[in-house]
CSV table of C-alpha atoms in Angstrom, one decimal:
chain,number,residue,atom,x,y,z
O,1,MET,CA,134.3,213.5,129.6
O,2,LYS,CA,136.3,210.2,129.7
O,3,ARG,CA,134.6,207.7,132.0
O,4,THR,CA,136.5,205.0,133.8
O,5,LEU,CA,135.5,201.8,135.6
O,6,ARG,CA,135.7,201.8,139.2
O,7,PRO,CA,138.1,198.8,140.7
O,8,LEU,CA,135.1,197.2,142.3
O,9,ALA,CA,133.1,197.3,138.9
O,10,ILE,CA,136.3,195.9,137.2
O,11,VAL,CA,136.2,193.1,139.7
O,12,GLY,CA,132.6,192.6,139.7
O,13,THR,CA,132.8,192.5,135.6
O,14,ILE,CA,135.6,189.8,135.8
O,15,VAL,CA,133.8,187.7,138.4
O,16,LEU,CA,130.4,187.9,136.2
O,17,PHE,CA,132.4,186.6,133.2
O,18,LEU,CA,133.9,183.6,134.8
O,19,TRP,CA,130.4,183.0,136.3
O,20,LEU,CA,128.9,182.8,133.1
O,21,ASN,CA,131.5,180.7,131.5
O,22,SER,CA,131.6,178.5,134.5
O,23,PRO,CA,130.7,174.8,134.3
O,24,THR,CA,128.6,175.2,137.5
O,25,ALA,CA,126.6,178.3,136.4
O,26,LEU,CA,123.6,176.0,135.5
O,27,GLY,CA,123.1,174.6,139.0
O,28,PHE,CA,124.3,171.1,138.7
O,29,ALA,CA,126.2,168.6,136.7
O,30,GLY,CA,125.3,168.0,133.0
O,31,GLY,CA,123.8,171.5,132.8
O,32,VAL,CA,120.7,170.5,135.1
O,33,THR,CA,118.8,173.5,136.8
O,34,LEU,CA,115.7,173.5,138.8
O,35,GLY,CA,114.8,176.9,137.2
O,36,THR,CA,111.6,178.3,139.2
O,37,ALA,CA,111.5,175.2,141.2
O,38,GLY,CA,114.4,175.7,143.1
O,39,PRO,CA,115.4,176.5,146.8
O,40,ASP,CA,115.4,180.3,146.1
O,41,HIS,CA,112.0,180.1,145.3
O,42,TYR,CA,110.4,177.3,147.8
O,43,ALA,CA,111.5,175.2,150.8
O,44,LEU,CA,108.9,172.8,150.0
O,45,LEU,CA,107.1,172.2,146.8
O,46,SER,CA,104.2,169.9,146.3
O,47,LEU,CA,104.0,169.0,142.3
O,48,GLY,CA,100.2,168.1,142.5
O,49,GLY,CA,100.4,164.3,142.1
O,50,GLN,CA,102.1,163.4,138.9
O,51,GLY,CA,101.4,160.0,139.3
O,52,SER,CA,102.2,157.5,136.2
O,53,SER,CA,99.9,155.7,133.6
O,54,THR,CA,99.5,153.0,136.1
O,55,ASP,CA,98.0,154.9,139.1
O,56,ALA,CA,95.3,157.5,140.0
O,57,ILE,CA,97.0,160.1,141.7
O,58,THR,CA,95.8,163.4,141.0
O,59,HIS,CA,97.0,165.5,143.7
O,60,THR,CA,99.7,165.6,146.3
O,61,ASN,CA,98.3,166.6,149.9
O,62,VAL,CA,100.8,168.2,152.4
O,63,SER,CA,100.5,168.1,156.2
O,64,ILE,CA,102.7,169.9,158.5
O,65,ALA,CA,102.4,169.1,162.0
O,66,ASN,CA,103.3,169.7,165.7
O,67,THR,CA,106.5,172.0,165.9
O,68,SER,CA,107.5,171.6,162.3
O,69,THR,CA,109.0,174.4,160.8
O,70,ILE,CA,109.6,175.3,157.1
O,71,THR,CA,112.2,178.3,156.8
O,72,GLY,CA,111.3,179.4,153.4
O,73,SER,CA,108.2,179.3,151.2
O,74,VAL,CA,105.8,176.5,150.4
O,75,GLY,CA,104.2,175.8,147.0
O,76,ILE,CA,101.1,173.6,146.7
O,77,ALA,CA,100.4,172.8,142.7
O,78,GLY,CA,97.8,171.1,141.0
O,79,THR,CA,94.7,170.6,143.1
O,80,GLY,CA,96.4,169.8,146.4
O,81,ASP,CA,95.4,170.8,149.8
O,82,ILE,CA,97.6,171.5,152.8
O,83,ALA,CA,96.9,171.2,156.4
O,84,THR,CA,98.9,172.9,159.3
O,85,SER,CA,98.2,171.9,162.9
O,86,GLY,CA,99.5,172.4,166.3
O,87,ASN,CA,102.2,175.2,166.2
O,88,ALA,CA,103.5,174.3,162.8
O,89,PHE,CA,105.1,177.4,160.8
O,90,ILE,CA,105.9,178.4,157.4
O,91,THR,CA,108.3,181.6,157.2
O,92,GLY,CA,107.7,182.6,153.8
O,93,THR,CA,104.7,182.6,151.5
O,94,LEU,CA,102.4,179.8,151.3
O,95,PHE,CA,101.6,179.8,147.4
O,96,LEU,CA,98.3,177.5,147.1
O,97,ASN,CA,96.5,176.5,144.0
O,98,THR,CA,93.0,178.1,143.6
O,99,GLY,CA,91.6,174.4,143.5
O,100,GLY,CA,93.2,173.8,146.9
O,101,THR,CA,92.3,174.2,150.8
O,102,TRP,CA,94.1,175.3,153.4
O,103,ASN,CA,92.8,173.4,156.6
O,104,GLN,CA,94.6,175.2,159.5
O,105,SER,CA,94.3,174.5,163.1
O,106,GLY,CA,95.9,175.4,166.7
O,107,THR,CA,98.5,178.4,166.1
O,108,SER,CA,99.8,177.1,162.8
O,109,ASN,CA,100.1,179.7,160.5
O,110,ALA,CA,102.3,181.2,157.5
O,111,ALA,CA,104.1,184.6,157.0
O,112,ALA,CA,101.9,185.4,154.0
O,113,PHE,CA,99.4,183.8,151.7
O,114,SER,CA,99.1,183.8,148.1
O,115,GLN,CA,96.0,182.2,146.0
O,116,SER,CA,95.1,183.2,142.6
O,117,ALA,CA,95.3,182.5,138.8
O,118,ALA,CA,98.7,184.5,138.8
O,119,THR,CA,99.8,181.8,141.6
O,120,ASP,CA,98.4,178.9,139.6
O,121,ALA,CA,100.6,180.0,136.5
O,122,GLN,CA,103.6,180.3,138.9
O,123,LEU,CA,103.0,176.9,140.3
O,124,ASN,CA,102.4,175.5,137.0
O,125,GLN,CA,105.9,176.7,135.5
O,126,ALA,CA,107.5,175.5,138.6
O,127,VAL,CA,106.1,172.1,138.4
O,128,GLN,CA,107.5,171.8,134.7
O,129,ASP,CA,111.0,173.0,135.7
O,130,ALA,CA,111.1,170.1,138.6
O,131,LEU,CA,110.1,167.4,136.2
O,132,ASN,CA,112.5,168.4,133.2
O,133,ALA,CA,115.2,168.5,136.1
O,134,SER,CA,114.3,165.2,137.3
O,135,THR,CA,114.3,163.8,133.6
O,136,GLN,CA,117.6,165.5,132.7
O,137,ALA,CA,119.4,164.5,135.9
O,138,ALA,CA,118.2,160.6,135.6
O,139,ALA,CA,119.4,160.3,131.9
O,140,LEU,CA,123.0,161.0,132.7
O,141,SER,CA,125.7,158.6,133.3
O,142,SER,CA,127.6,158.1,136.6
O,143,THR,CA,131.2,159.4,137.1
O,144,GLN,CA,131.9,156.9,139.7
O,145,PRO,CA,130.4,153.6,138.6
O,146,SER,CA,131.8,151.7,141.1
O,147,ILE,CA,129.1,153.1,143.7
O,148,THR,CA,125.9,151.3,142.7
O,149,SER,CA,124.2,151.5,146.0
O,150,ILE,CA,124.4,153.0,149.7
O,151,ALA,CA,123.7,150.8,152.8
O,152,LEU,CA,125.0,152.1,155.9
O,153,GLY,CA,124.1,150.2,159.0
O,154,ALA,CA,123.8,151.6,162.7
O,155,ASN,CA,126.9,153.7,163.6
O,156,ALA,CA,128.6,153.2,160.0
O,157,THR,CA,130.3,155.8,158.1
O,158,MET,CA,131.3,156.5,154.5
O,159,THR,CA,133.1,159.4,152.7
O,160,ILE,CA,132.7,160.4,149.1
O,161,THR,CA,134.8,162.6,147.5
O,162,GLY,CA,134.0,165.0,144.6
O,163,THR,CA,135.6,165.0,141.3
O,164,GLY,CA,134.0,168.2,140.0
O,165,GLN,CA,130.6,167.7,138.9
O,166,ASP,CA,129.5,164.3,140.1
O,167,VAL,CA,126.7,161.9,139.0
O,168,ILE,CA,126.2,158.7,141.0
O,169,ASN,CA,123.5,156.5,139.9
O,170,LEU,CA,122.2,153.9,142.9
O,171,THR,CA,119.5,151.1,143.1
O,172,SER,CA,119.0,152.0,146.6
O,173,PHE,CA,119.8,154.5,149.3
O,174,SER,CA,119.6,153.7,153.2
O,175,LEU,CA,121.1,155.2,156.4
O,176,GLY,CA,120.8,153.5,159.7
O,177,ASN,CA,120.6,154.7,163.1
O,178,ASN,CA,123.6,157.4,164.0
O,179,SER,CA,125.3,156.4,160.3
O,180,VAL,CA,127.0,159.4,158.8
O,181,LEU,CA,127.7,159.8,154.9
O,182,THR,CA,130.0,162.5,154.1
O,183,LEU,CA,130.3,164.3,150.8
O,184,ASP,CA,133.8,166.2,150.6
O,185,ALA,CA,133.7,168.6,147.9
O,186,PRO,CA,135.2,172.4,147.5
O,187,ALA,CA,132.7,175.2,146.8
O,188,GLY,CA,131.4,175.2,143.1
O,189,ASP,CA,131.3,171.4,142.7
O,190,SER,CA,128.0,169.4,142.5
O,191,PHE,CA,126.7,166.0,143.5
O,192,ILE,CA,123.5,164.3,141.6
O,193,PHE,CA,122.2,161.1,143.1
O,194,ASN,CA,119.7,159.3,140.9
O,195,ILE,CA,118.1,156.5,143.2
O,196,SER,CA,115.8,154.3,141.4
O,197,GLY,CA,114.8,152.2,144.4
O,198,GLY,CA,114.1,152.9,148.0
O,199,PHE,CA,115.1,155.7,149.9
O,200,THR,CA,115.4,155.5,153.9
O,201,MET,CA,117.0,157.9,156.1
O,202,GLN,CA,117.8,157.4,160.0
O,203,GLY,CA,121.5,158.9,159.9
O,204,LYS,CA,123.3,162.0,158.7
O,205,VAL,CA,124.5,163.4,155.3
O,206,MET,CA,127.2,165.9,156.0
O,207,LEU,CA,128.9,168.5,153.7
O,208,ILE,CA,132.5,169.5,154.0
O,209,GLY,CA,135.2,171.3,151.9
O,210,GLY,CA,132.8,174.2,150.8
O,211,ILE,CA,130.2,172.8,148.8
O,212,SER,CA,126.9,173.8,149.4
O,213,PRO,CA,123.7,172.0,150.0
O,214,ALA,CA,122.3,174.0,146.7
O,215,GLY,CA,125.0,171.8,144.8
O,216,VAL,CA,123.7,168.5,145.9
O,217,LEU,CA,120.7,166.9,144.2
O,218,TRP,CA,118.9,163.6,145.4
O,219,ASN,CA,116.9,162.6,142.3
O,220,VAL,CA,114.5,159.6,143.5
O,221,THR,CA,113.2,158.2,140.2
O,222,GLY,CA,109.9,156.3,139.5
O,223,THR,CA,107.1,155.3,141.5
O,224,GLY,CA,107.6,153.1,144.5
O,225,ALA,CA,107.7,153.1,148.4
O,226,ALA,CA,107.9,156.5,150.1
O,227,VAL,CA,111.0,158.6,150.9
O,228,ALA,CA,111.0,157.8,154.7
O,229,PHE,CA,113.0,159.7,157.4
O,230,SER,CA,112.7,158.6,161.0
O,231,GLY,CA,114.5,158.8,164.2
O,232,GLY,CA,113.8,160.8,167.5
O,233,GLY,CA,115.0,164.6,167.7
O,234,ASN,CA,115.7,164.8,163.6
O,235,SER,CA,118.6,162.6,164.1
O,236,ALA,CA,117.8,161.8,160.2
O,237,GLN,CA,119.4,164.7,158.5
O,238,LEU,CA,120.0,165.4,154.7
O,239,SER,CA,121.8,168.3,152.9
O,240,GLY,CA,120.7,169.1,149.4
O,241,ILE,CA,117.8,169.0,147.4
O,242,LEU,CA,115.4,166.2,148.0
O,243,LEU,CA,113.4,165.7,144.3
O,244,ALA,CA,111.0,162.8,144.0
O,245,PRO,CA,108.4,163.5,141.7
O,246,PHE,CA,106.5,160.3,141.9
O,247,ARG,CA,106.9,159.3,145.5
O,248,ASP,CA,105.2,160.1,148.9
O,249,ILE,CA,107.8,162.1,151.4
O,250,GLN,CA,107.4,161.4,155.0
O,251,LEU,CA,109.6,163.5,157.4
O,252,SER,CA,108.7,161.5,160.8
O,253,PRO,CA,110.6,163.7,161.8
O,254,GLY,CA,113.9,164.7,160.0
O,255,LEU,CA,115.7,167.8,159.0
O,256,VAL,CA,116.5,168.8,155.4
O,257,THR,CA,119.0,171.5,154.8
O,258,GLY,CA,117.8,172.9,151.1
O,259,GLU,CA,114.6,171.8,149.4
O,260,VAL,CA,111.8,169.1,149.6
O,261,ILE,CA,110.1,168.7,146.4
O,262,GLY,CA,107.6,165.7,146.0
O,263,GLY,CA,104.6,164.4,143.5
O,264,GLY,CA,103.0,161.3,145.2
O,265,SER,CA,99.9,161.5,147.1
O,266,SER,CA,101.2,163.2,150.1
O,267,ILE,CA,104.1,164.9,151.5
O,268,SER,CA,104.0,164.9,155.6
O,269,LEU,CA,106.2,166.6,158.4
O,270,SER,CA,105.5,165.4,161.9
O,271,GLY,CA,107.4,165.2,165.5
O,272,GLY,CA,109.4,168.6,165.0
O,273,ALA,CA,110.5,168.2,161.3
O,274,ASP,CA,112.2,170.8,159.7
O,275,ILE,CA,113.0,172.2,156.3
O,276,ASN,CA,115.6,175.1,155.7
O,277,ALA,CA,115.8,176.4,152.3
O,278,ILE,CA,119.0,177.7,150.9
O,279,PRO,CA,119.5,179.8,147.6
O,280,GLU,CA,121.1,177.9,144.7
O,281,PRO,CA,124.4,178.5,143.7
O,282,SER,CA,123.7,180.9,140.6
O,283,THR,CA,121.5,183.2,142.8
O,284,THR,CA,124.1,183.5,145.6
O,285,ALA,CA,126.6,184.6,142.7
O,286,LEU,CA,124.7,187.2,141.3
O,287,LEU,CA,123.8,188.7,144.7
O,288,ILE,CA,127.5,189.0,145.3
O,289,LEU,CA,127.7,190.7,142.4
O,290,ALA,CA,125.0,193.1,142.8
O,291,SER,CA,126.7,193.9,146.0
O,292,LEU,CA,130.2,194.3,144.3
O,293,LEU,CA,129.0,196.5,141.6
O,294,GLY,CA,126.7,198.6,144.2
O,295,ILE,CA,123.7,197.9,142.3
O,296,GLY,CA,120.0,196.7,143.6
O,297,ARG,CA,119.4,194.3,140.6
O,298,ILE,CA,120.9,192.3,137.6
O,299,GLY,CA,119.0,191.2,134.9
O,300,ILE,CA,121.1,188.7,133.3
O,301,GLY,CA,119.0,185.4,132.8
O,302,ARG,CA,117.5,186.0,136.3
O,303,ARG,CA,114.1,184.6,136.8
O,304,THR,CA,111.6,186.6,139.2
O,305,LYS,CA,111.8,184.9,142.7
O,306,ALA,CA,108.3,183.1,143.6
O,307,ASN,CA,108.2,185.3,147.0
O,308,SER,CA,108.8,188.6,145.5
């Protein structure tokens, strides 16, 4: 009996071919991908204190206080601990290394909890993937070399228009109170910001044109001052994936739509800070294809989700 492809299957096959052969299939510019460390696995990932040859950081402790909410899963690698207090809540799974402790008080909680040797292996892989992504991103040359630092004062505005897959290398990044940095690019484009110096947030980063927060990487390199968000009512708002492998991160408070990955001595959320995870473009594309093809799973290069 002769078999014919259904129209949706034909469409799905064409889309899959285009996706696999598109420059953005790997996630970011230059083939950079977060792999198992990405936002389809975690909203918050502690790398376990990567430190450097000049310091003695051996773990990254995480504290989530007050009414802070993490929409997605949390991973605590290495020997780091986590403390939750007040009515702080994690909507996904808390993946905790076997050497770590969860200090829980108030009504704070997580939807699920995992602590085992298998969890350690999962977290260790995520740490390696995050470090590899940071190194790969930092090695890329700028596609907009005229932008070497961003420092917006109170109420200031700035728009950066994407050119496809953009890399912008900065010596420092700061947004003052009520300032707005707008990234304008269509869906499928990407931005990588490599920041070697200070990173402070009181303003907002907004995305227009269709670009997803999963297509924007904020790679804060090296050791130095903490990545700091401040301002009442989560006035500091960042869209994208914040990756600081050797820095403390402080959301006091702040809102991140994407993911937070840190590897200094601490990551803290207070005053009602929030992190909302979103899937990477590759994962979203595969889910759409699965729907088009009428199947529940596609096994082409797909990693198992951390919270599966």
